[in-house]
XYZ file of C-alpha atoms in Angstrom:
331
model
C 10.380 -14.351 74.193
C 13.486 -12.704 75.645
C 14.056 -13.851 79.116
C 17.020 -13.687 81.209
C 17.149 -16.325 84.077
C 18.014 -15.854 87.856
C 20.873 -18.099 89.405
C 18.424 -20.056 90.985
C 16.803 -21.092 87.893
C 19.828 -21.999 85.971
C 19.996 -25.773 87.092
C 16.595 -26.347 85.014
C 18.037 -24.445 82.042
C 21.319 -26.461 82.171
C 19.256 -29.721 81.869
C 17.268 -28.211 78.901
C 20.771 -26.936 77.096
C 22.258 -30.471 77.677
C 19.474 -32.110 76.247
C 19.621 -30.000 73.099
C 23.314 -30.580 72.702
C 23.152 -34.392 73.619
C 22.813 -35.316 70.145
C 26.404 -34.147 69.337
C 25.680 -31.844 66.570
C 26.490 -28.121 66.453
C 23.874 -25.741 67.582
C 23.975 -21.813 67.267
C 23.256 -19.874 70.238
C 20.285 -18.355 68.803
C 18.494 -21.557 67.714
C 19.031 -22.749 71.344
C 17.576 -19.718 72.670
C 14.568 -19.693 70.399
C 13.874 -23.620 71.056
C 13.918 -22.936 74.849
C 12.197 -19.542 74.986
C 14.758 -17.639 76.736
C 17.657 -14.977 75.678
C 21.080 -15.411 74.236
C 22.321 -14.122 77.354
C 20.695 -16.718 79.354
C 22.110 -19.411 76.971
C 25.650 -18.036 77.205
C 25.509 -17.911 80.949
C 24.329 -21.489 81.403
C 26.943 -22.467 78.825
C 29.703 -20.953 80.977
C 28.490 -22.362 84.257
C 28.419 -25.866 82.576
C 32.021 -25.296 81.531
C 33.036 -24.263 84.866
C 31.347 -27.407 86.146
C 33.506 -29.691 84.045
C 31.040 -30.188 81.081
C 33.573 -29.322 77.722
C 31.717 -26.993 75.182
C 33.278 -26.425 71.790
C 32.283 -23.118 70.417
C 33.073 -22.433 66.645
C 32.595 -18.769 65.890
C 29.584 -18.140 63.425
C 28.637 -21.911 63.615
C 27.577 -22.870 66.935
C 28.077 -25.009 70.129
C 29.049 -28.750 70.460
C 29.564 -31.189 73.115
C 33.056 -32.595 73.024
C 32.804 -36.359 72.583
C 32.413 -37.990 75.914
C 32.269 -34.779 78.127
C 29.091 -35.267 79.623
C 26.579 -38.029 80.340
C 22.982 -37.422 81.550
C 21.316 -40.056 83.650
C 19.299 -42.623 81.782
C 16.588 -44.654 83.383
C 16.728 -47.406 80.788
C 20.612 -47.928 81.374
C 20.205 -47.600 85.278
C 17.637 -50.281 85.727
C 19.452 -53.888 85.954
C 17.929 -56.733 84.305
C 16.428 -59.563 86.380
C 15.648 -57.824 89.690
C 13.858 -60.121 92.108
C 11.244 -57.478 92.627
C 9.428 -54.786 90.497
C 11.035 -51.111 91.157
C 9.516 -47.766 90.413
C 12.421 -45.601 88.953
C 12.541 -41.810 88.337
C 14.995 -39.647 86.906
C 14.800 -35.704 87.561
C 16.827 -32.867 86.198
C 16.499 -31.099 89.610
C 15.138 -31.732 93.135
C 15.497 -30.010 96.399
C 16.496 -33.462 97.776
C 15.958 -36.939 96.420
C 15.622 -38.409 99.958
C 13.024 -35.644 100.844
C 11.071 -36.377 97.633
C 10.616 -40.070 98.712
C 9.978 -39.324 102.224
C 7.042 -37.197 101.028
C 5.687 -39.921 98.926
C 6.179 -43.414 100.400
C 3.478 -43.687 102.850
C 0.586 -45.478 101.408
C 2.239 -46.794 98.319
C 2.371 -50.504 97.114
C 5.422 -52.213 98.943
C 7.608 -51.805 95.853
C 11.098 -50.354 95.972
C 11.404 -46.730 94.602
C 14.627 -45.538 93.255
C 14.938 -41.663 92.773
C 18.074 -39.798 91.093
C 18.551 -36.203 90.187
C 21.077 -34.442 88.248
C 21.062 -31.580 90.817
C 19.829 -31.104 94.220
C 19.300 -27.709 95.630
C 19.007 -28.624 99.147
C 21.041 -31.926 99.486
C 21.912 -33.047 102.891
C 23.821 -35.288 104.782
C 24.013 -36.702 108.387
C 23.181 -34.317 111.512
C 21.699 -31.770 109.034
C 25.162 -31.061 107.069
C 24.617 -29.928 103.517
C 25.691 -32.152 100.623
C 27.038 -30.099 97.679
C 27.187 -31.617 94.145
C 27.571 -29.735 90.940
C 24.912 -30.211 88.030
C 25.148 -33.628 86.018
C 28.565 -34.647 87.715
C 27.945 -36.603 90.814
C 25.340 -39.283 91.824
C 22.507 -38.074 93.858
C 20.734 -41.431 94.513
C 18.006 -42.480 97.023
C 16.282 -45.792 97.136
C 13.108 -46.238 99.213
C 12.843 -49.876 100.504
C 10.051 -51.440 102.547
C 10.657 -53.361 105.626
C 8.344 -55.378 107.762
C 7.796 -53.614 111.073
C 9.578 -56.444 113.095
C 12.753 -56.043 110.906
C 15.611 -55.014 113.357
C 17.366 -52.274 111.354
C 20.365 -51.387 113.435
C 23.487 -51.583 111.358
C 21.717 -50.793 108.199
C 23.869 -47.819 107.357
C 27.027 -49.844 107.686
C 25.532 -52.748 105.620
C 24.851 -50.026 103.056
C 28.485 -48.776 103.179
C 29.848 -52.210 102.299
C 27.550 -52.447 99.390
C 28.505 -49.009 97.988
C 32.284 -49.744 98.383
C 32.158 -53.076 96.668
C 29.885 -51.470 93.960
C 32.621 -48.796 93.347
C 35.328 -51.446 93.229
C 33.352 -53.377 90.803
C 33.604 -50.314 88.386
C 37.127 -49.945 88.954
C 37.189 -47.403 92.166
C 39.881 -49.068 94.436
C 41.090 -48.212 97.724
C 37.733 -47.185 99.241
C 37.641 -47.546 103.126
C 34.564 -47.073 105.389
C 34.511 -44.292 108.238
C 31.920 -45.330 110.886
C 28.889 -44.653 110.530
C 28.192 -43.307 106.906
C 31.264 -42.066 104.863
C 33.342 -43.658 102.296
C 36.936 -42.530 102.283
C 39.844 -42.638 99.716
C 43.285 -41.494 100.633
C 42.202 -39.862 103.784
C 39.467 -37.651 101.809
C 35.790 -38.180 101.739
C 34.503 -39.791 98.290
C 30.802 -40.646 99.498
C 28.166 -40.365 102.177
C 25.215 -42.272 103.088
C 22.016 -41.058 104.893
C 19.138 -43.302 105.867
C 15.901 -41.878 107.073
C 12.761 -43.740 108.127
C 8.986 -43.505 107.293
C 6.588 -45.823 108.819
C 2.794 -46.395 109.210
C 1.344 -47.793 112.845
C 1.133 -51.547 112.254
C 2.432 -51.417 108.865
C 5.351 -51.074 106.627
C 8.691 -49.187 107.639
C 10.306 -47.507 104.591
C 13.846 -47.097 104.736
C 15.020 -44.217 102.471
C 18.647 -44.707 101.659
C 20.250 -41.749 100.245
C 23.787 -42.249 98.690
C 25.904 -39.137 97.437
C 29.044 -40.200 95.529
C 31.482 -37.579 94.128
C 31.828 -39.199 90.714
C 33.180 -36.876 88.165
C 33.759 -33.703 90.169
C 37.137 -32.130 89.550
C 39.082 -29.679 92.138
C 38.370 -26.255 90.546
C 34.681 -27.101 90.514
C 33.420 -26.544 93.929
C 34.763 -24.499 96.626
C 31.713 -24.969 99.185
C 32.887 -28.071 100.644
C 34.421 -27.521 103.942
C 36.326 -30.819 104.260
C 38.885 -32.657 102.247
C 37.053 -34.490 99.572
C 37.981 -36.716 96.394
C 35.977 -38.013 93.338
C 36.042 -41.192 91.430
C 37.639 -39.375 88.326
C 40.623 -38.266 90.647
C 40.892 -41.778 91.685
C 40.839 -43.510 88.539
C 42.163 -40.827 86.386
C 39.218 -40.629 83.991
C 35.492 -39.745 83.814
C 33.266 -42.719 85.059
C 29.854 -43.589 83.788
C 27.343 -42.572 86.318
C 24.732 -44.738 84.714
C 26.755 -47.606 84.808
C 27.606 -47.175 88.479
C 24.055 -46.570 89.414
C 23.074 -49.728 87.720
C 25.845 -51.711 89.624
C 24.818 -49.991 92.875
C 21.023 -50.790 92.414
C 21.946 -54.522 91.496
C 24.040 -54.981 94.596
C 21.450 -53.062 96.858
C 18.719 -55.432 95.958
C 20.713 -58.483 96.774
C 22.186 -57.039 99.764
C 18.892 -55.626 101.298
C 17.333 -59.064 100.890
C 20.180 -60.398 102.615
C 19.925 -57.865 105.440
C 16.319 -58.649 105.923
C 16.949 -62.222 106.583
C 20.176 -62.110 108.629
C 20.913 -58.440 109.628
C 24.186 -56.673 109.983
C 25.790 -59.792 111.172
C 26.007 -60.977 107.419
C 28.207 -57.857 106.676
C 30.285 -57.242 109.699
C 33.390 -59.198 108.497
C 33.268 -57.337 105.085
C 32.895 -54.047 107.013
C 35.831 -54.907 109.371
C 38.056 -55.365 106.398
C 37.443 -51.934 105.300
C 37.469 -50.098 108.731
C 39.304 -46.728 108.223
C 39.112 -45.893 112.000
C 40.435 -49.174 113.183
C 42.954 -48.608 116.062
C 43.212 -44.913 115.246
C 42.992 -42.180 118.074
C 39.741 -40.496 117.794
C 37.836 -37.309 119.183
C 34.213 -37.964 120.184
C 32.166 -35.142 119.977
C 29.150 -35.590 122.591
C 26.375 -33.072 123.825
C 28.413 -33.237 127.197
C 31.814 -32.634 125.674
C 34.631 -34.218 123.924
C 36.271 -37.485 124.632
C 39.490 -38.989 123.508
C 39.784 -42.664 122.447
C 41.037 -45.400 120.389
C 38.565 -47.043 117.888
C 38.516 -50.752 118.416
C 35.777 -51.919 115.651
C 32.198 -52.263 115.486
C 29.616 -54.644 117.028
C 27.202 -56.885 115.309
C 24.600 -54.113 116.118
C 26.629 -51.499 114.106
C 27.900 -49.774 117.358
C 31.459 -48.382 117.476
C 33.568 -49.696 120.248
C 35.967 -47.218 121.535
C 38.788 -47.662 124.386
C 38.637 -44.603 126.664
C 40.616 -43.867 129.738
C 37.447 -45.285 131.593
C 37.282 -48.628 129.785
C 35.610 -49.603 126.468
C 32.460 -47.990 125.428
C 29.799 -48.699 122.473
C 28.694 -45.792 120.663
C 25.349 -44.949 118.610
C 25.718 -43.122 115.563
C 22.730 -40.752 116.876
C 24.537 -39.948 119.646
C 28.019 -38.664 118.593
C 30.225 -37.482 115.999
C 33.657 -39.038 115.603
C 36.796 -37.884 113.929
C 40.366 -38.968 113.739
C 42.373 -36.801 116.519
C 44.767 -34.285 115.244
């Protein structure tokens, strides 16, 4: 079979090529093409894009292709699943999804009340807060979503802030220091975005409310990999000076999310507020608040126990909900 693939099909081919090379042995371009049922040209194109994405491939003329030791790590459900979780958990790892959050939103209703963790090597339609796109190269960052069942009476205000604390502490546990929290859902290092959180809800009348907790972390992305991001960003790799294990980070995050979400169910955001305040990146900074009715200049003054941002304006203090506004540090 001699088939060339379009650019939109390449992420799926990346996964298959990486799986072939993951044994660390040398494979000729022709043998890879034959085993995957595509052309040599498609394999060459995939390998070039993988290299551009930071995955190092060694090519010995007349012998074949081989991954350089430690250059890539594919997500592994067996490594990601922490031992001794207090509840059973369903876990799926995909080579590609449109969106890990959307996958869970589409399937949680009517399911048993069991947490469901979904990860993908690549998202074609990843998204962040207020409909913004979330860009991530193939097999490089962490595209992570956890569906968690809450009783309908649970007060979920401040949940995204509590998740921010848990993500920051998970990163610190694997050696990524200096992480700060930008209200309501960004993680910042050295004035640049490292990670983002998106929480979306699904519920049944009189039944369970599912919180789909999406976490996107720039793990091993390098500076020349992606020009599509329109804001200053940084990766864990740049912070610590070496590549980080995405599997170990995902396991640490999952372990801490289970404990943190049980705590949130019992105590709400009040159990996290002091830790959040110690990581508050906006505290006492001049900010610009974008609202539907215009922009407002203010000074950020921390958060309330309901997760609202308190700002000091010319008219006095105001508490803001994340659904109403966008906040940025003033120029």
